[in-house]
Amino acid sequence: MKIPNLILAAAGASLLATTAFGAAHEARGRDGNVNIIYWQAASIMNPYLSGGTKDVDASSMVIEPLAHYDENGNMVTTLVDEIPTVANGGVSADLTSITWKLSEGLLWSDGTPVTANDVVFTANYCMDPSGGCQQLAKFSDVTNVEALDDRTVKITFGSAKPFPYGPFVGSTTPVLQAAQFAGCSGAAAPTCTAANFKPIGTGPFVVSEFRANDTITLTANPNYRDATKPAFATLTFKGGGDAASAARAVLETGEFDYAWNLQIAPEILAQMEAKGMGTVLSGFGPLVERLMINLTDPSASLGDTRSTVANPHPFMTDIAVRQALSMAIDRPLLVEVGYGKAGKVTCNVLPSPAIYDSPNNAGCEIQDIAGANAMLDAAGWAMGSDGVRAKDGVRLSILYQTSTNAVRQDFQALIKQWWGEIGIETELKNIDAAVFFGGDQSSPDTFQKIFADLEMYANNFDGTDPEAYMGSWKCSEIPSPENAWLGSNMPRHCNADYDALVAEMAGTADISKRAELAIAMNDILMQNYIIIPLVHRGNVSASANTLAGVKLNAWDSELWNIADWSRK
Amino acid sequence: MFHYTIRRLIFTIPTLLFISFVIFFILDTAPNDPTGNLPLTIPPEVRVKIRASLGLDQPMFIRYLLWCQQFFINEPLNMIEQWFDITIGDGTRLRVTSWSTRSPVVDLVVERLPQTLWVVGMSYVVGILIAIPIGVISAYKQYSWFDQLGTFFSMLGFSVPTFFTGLLMIVIFSVHLRWFPSIYDTTHKVTDWSSFVFQVKQMIMPVMVLAFFNAAQLSRFMRASMLDNLQQDYVRTARAKGLKERVVVLTHVLRNSLIPVVTVIALGVPQVFGGAIITEQIFKVNGLGQLLIIGIQGADIPLVQTLTFIFAVLIVLFNLIADIIYGLLDPRIRYD
């Protein structure tokens, strides 16, 4: 009697164990803890109050937008079942409104239902004039956001929006819980510390402890819409240190599972990767390192009209000079020296998404010193006895500025040498990034003022639509004392044909036609050598070999699919 | 002594006010911008609005007075409220708020104090414990092999920067030997023996790197002070009286030699609170030093202003304490 009972019990137990194991394989929180390191620590979990990438990425694990971009730049649904388009009636025929319908049964992490009112509240929260919302540009032209019913939101624009996916698409504009943030609008926004540190969200994780500029501890959201996700029960998001030590923590010591933004010398990263503990990932968005030519005269003697359209540049206005500058550069070498796997040669300022990549400017990857010299000779710039070309008393002497950054200083040194070979004298200058990219009116060193002959930096755009980005180089975007040096047209490029293309794109909805227009604009800038592209830069991150499901996304938060991550 | 202390304390008030204004003025005139580190995808028009929402469109003098009100009136009131669990007035007043985290700076400081005190404070204590014996022995056996070795190591500790020794230790002990973690876990809580062992493991490297640096300085002071005293007449007298060498050195000479060293140690205490910026960065200890550096990089003026001012207060206070200790230890010194 005893023995069969025992066997039966054992059989039952093993059956239980297998079912339990089967369930465990699918269950939320099955894989324990995952460690992520961002060497720039997150300061806040609210991207409306801090647009820094680190803060947007950290918050993307907790609060979510209506739709995301995937690793290929395609829109994917998050809190809705369908992306609204003109075809499915979600976008009005006149392109002035978009209607989103929330999925059924969505819950906040505190168990209350997500409603259209939360979306409306979030839009008003950001558009409050005294709130200092950092994502305000995503809501440009929005005139009204209303809830049609509990699950339907209609966003109305003041003018036709061929690309109406600004608000609530991508991690920069997530939906906040109205109940939690009520009373936090406008001037009160910064006072809601508890809400800003521990927002209630719909994402796969919930903040359990937030230490500003240090460590965030998160746990799986018990009300996440997919009962089998996330695979990790807890997540540690550590900040601090530098890129090299973050890379070491994943690739050499294995203390961490994922490290973000590893802009370090490519050969050092390759050595670390060779240890075999992790993999270096790279993903390419639209980020391009480029030279911006100043078409206006930056001479200090001009006083208030320095670097304004009132004074054309003494020699940069000559296209032969600009083209020679571009021809003398060995782009493949720059990629190798500075970025390795995380860089590609590009001859376009708009290299991606792929449909916008112009096929008309190939050939810049070949350095042509002899050709550049011949071109300058033909244009009448004669070589002087000091090795510097001159014409009518104007010497080709350039002040070349950029932000302080090891790779950029390497680039400056290489490029200075190449330009020396074509008889152009170069003086180098580097400025602390916070000053260079900061908008301090009193500083002469901002990139908008461009008190130099040319400057180098990288820029990109948010999401996948380049309309606003390409619009940066129209006449009205030229920074000047009159507009308090606001605007992104650093080269002071003004071309009626270009402005016409910008205007045409604003009224065109058809995607292939939009691509044609963007390519035409890119070609104007490239073929006139207004902007000299150098390197198409990617994001570089490292993931431990034990981690599965990581898809590096250059179009959205890198942690966009953290719900799908698991342990191998 | 009491009158002297009171007089000094009263004199610190205008000094500190002046310091706070100078800090504010320097920070304000520095070419830095709180929106400078934001992605370029945020357009300049939005940046102007962000700056206005931070109050940067106000004149500097107004902002300074506002900070003074927040720091000298609102923060103490808030502290009193929290300690005694009472409400003064309506209980809502503007506290000094960091621009990057949008949270009260004082709360950030309180959150970071434990790890800074543990790591940097411990390194100071370990440094003193190493330095004093080395200093004593080096001086007593001047020019012996021990003294030469001590001199060599203190020169090394003094001249090799912590960012080098720190990295070296990480490469040896974390990457190759895998004994200690290279990243400090600030959320770790000591609850039992194994978690205590982990805490010790993660503290060893930063503490030793800093202790080495501190010990290098202090051991030189200790040695010099001992040498001064060993040649004094009272030492000869003590020996002539037939006292044991041990008593002569450890009771007579060491005591007198410690007087200037204690002053040096007291003056160094504010540095402990200031955190060790570089070492904290290398080991990701994320204490006060790292908070300050992040604040500076992000042009977070309220944070940097408050932190540097707190450091200034500590420096002024510990200068006073050092003077008082000096008076207490050395009966020849009278301030009144």
PDB file of N, CA and C in Angstrom, chain A residues 98 253 323 425 489 556:
ATOM      1  N   ILE A  98      -6.192  63.887 -36.418  1.00  0.00           N
ATOM      2  CA  ILE A  98      -5.883  62.464 -36.312  1.00  0.00           C
ATOM      3  C   ILE A  98      -6.655  61.931 -35.111  1.00  0.00           C
ATOM      4  N   THR A 253      33.887  42.573 -17.089  1.00  0.00           N
ATOM      5  CA  THR A 253      33.646  42.014 -15.757  1.00  0.00           C
ATOM      6  C   THR A 253      32.295  41.303 -15.683  1.00  0.00           C
ATOM      7  N   GLN A 323      33.967  73.272 -52.363  1.00  0.00           N
ATOM      8  CA  GLN A 323      34.094  71.937 -52.949  1.00  0.00           C
ATOM      9  C   GLN A 323      35.481  71.363 -52.684  1.00  0.00           C
ATOM     10  N   GLU A 425      45.023  77.284 -44.834  1.00  0.00           N
ATOM     11  CA  GLU A 425      45.551  77.327 -43.473  1.00  0.00           C
ATOM     12  C   GLU A 425      44.376  77.191 -42.499  1.00  0.00           C
ATOM     13  N   ASN A 489      19.677  77.353 -39.035  1.00  0.00           N
ATOM     14  CA  ASN A 489      20.341  77.485 -40.333  1.00  0.00           C
ATOM     15  C   ASN A 489      21.733  78.068 -40.106  1.00  0.00           C
ATOM     16  N   ASP A 556      14.058  55.324 -31.616  1.00  0.00           N
ATOM     17  CA  ASP A 556      13.247  55.504 -30.419  1.00  0.00           C
ATOM     18  C   ASP A 556      14.149  55.196 -29.226  1.00  0.00           C
TER      19      ASP A 556
END
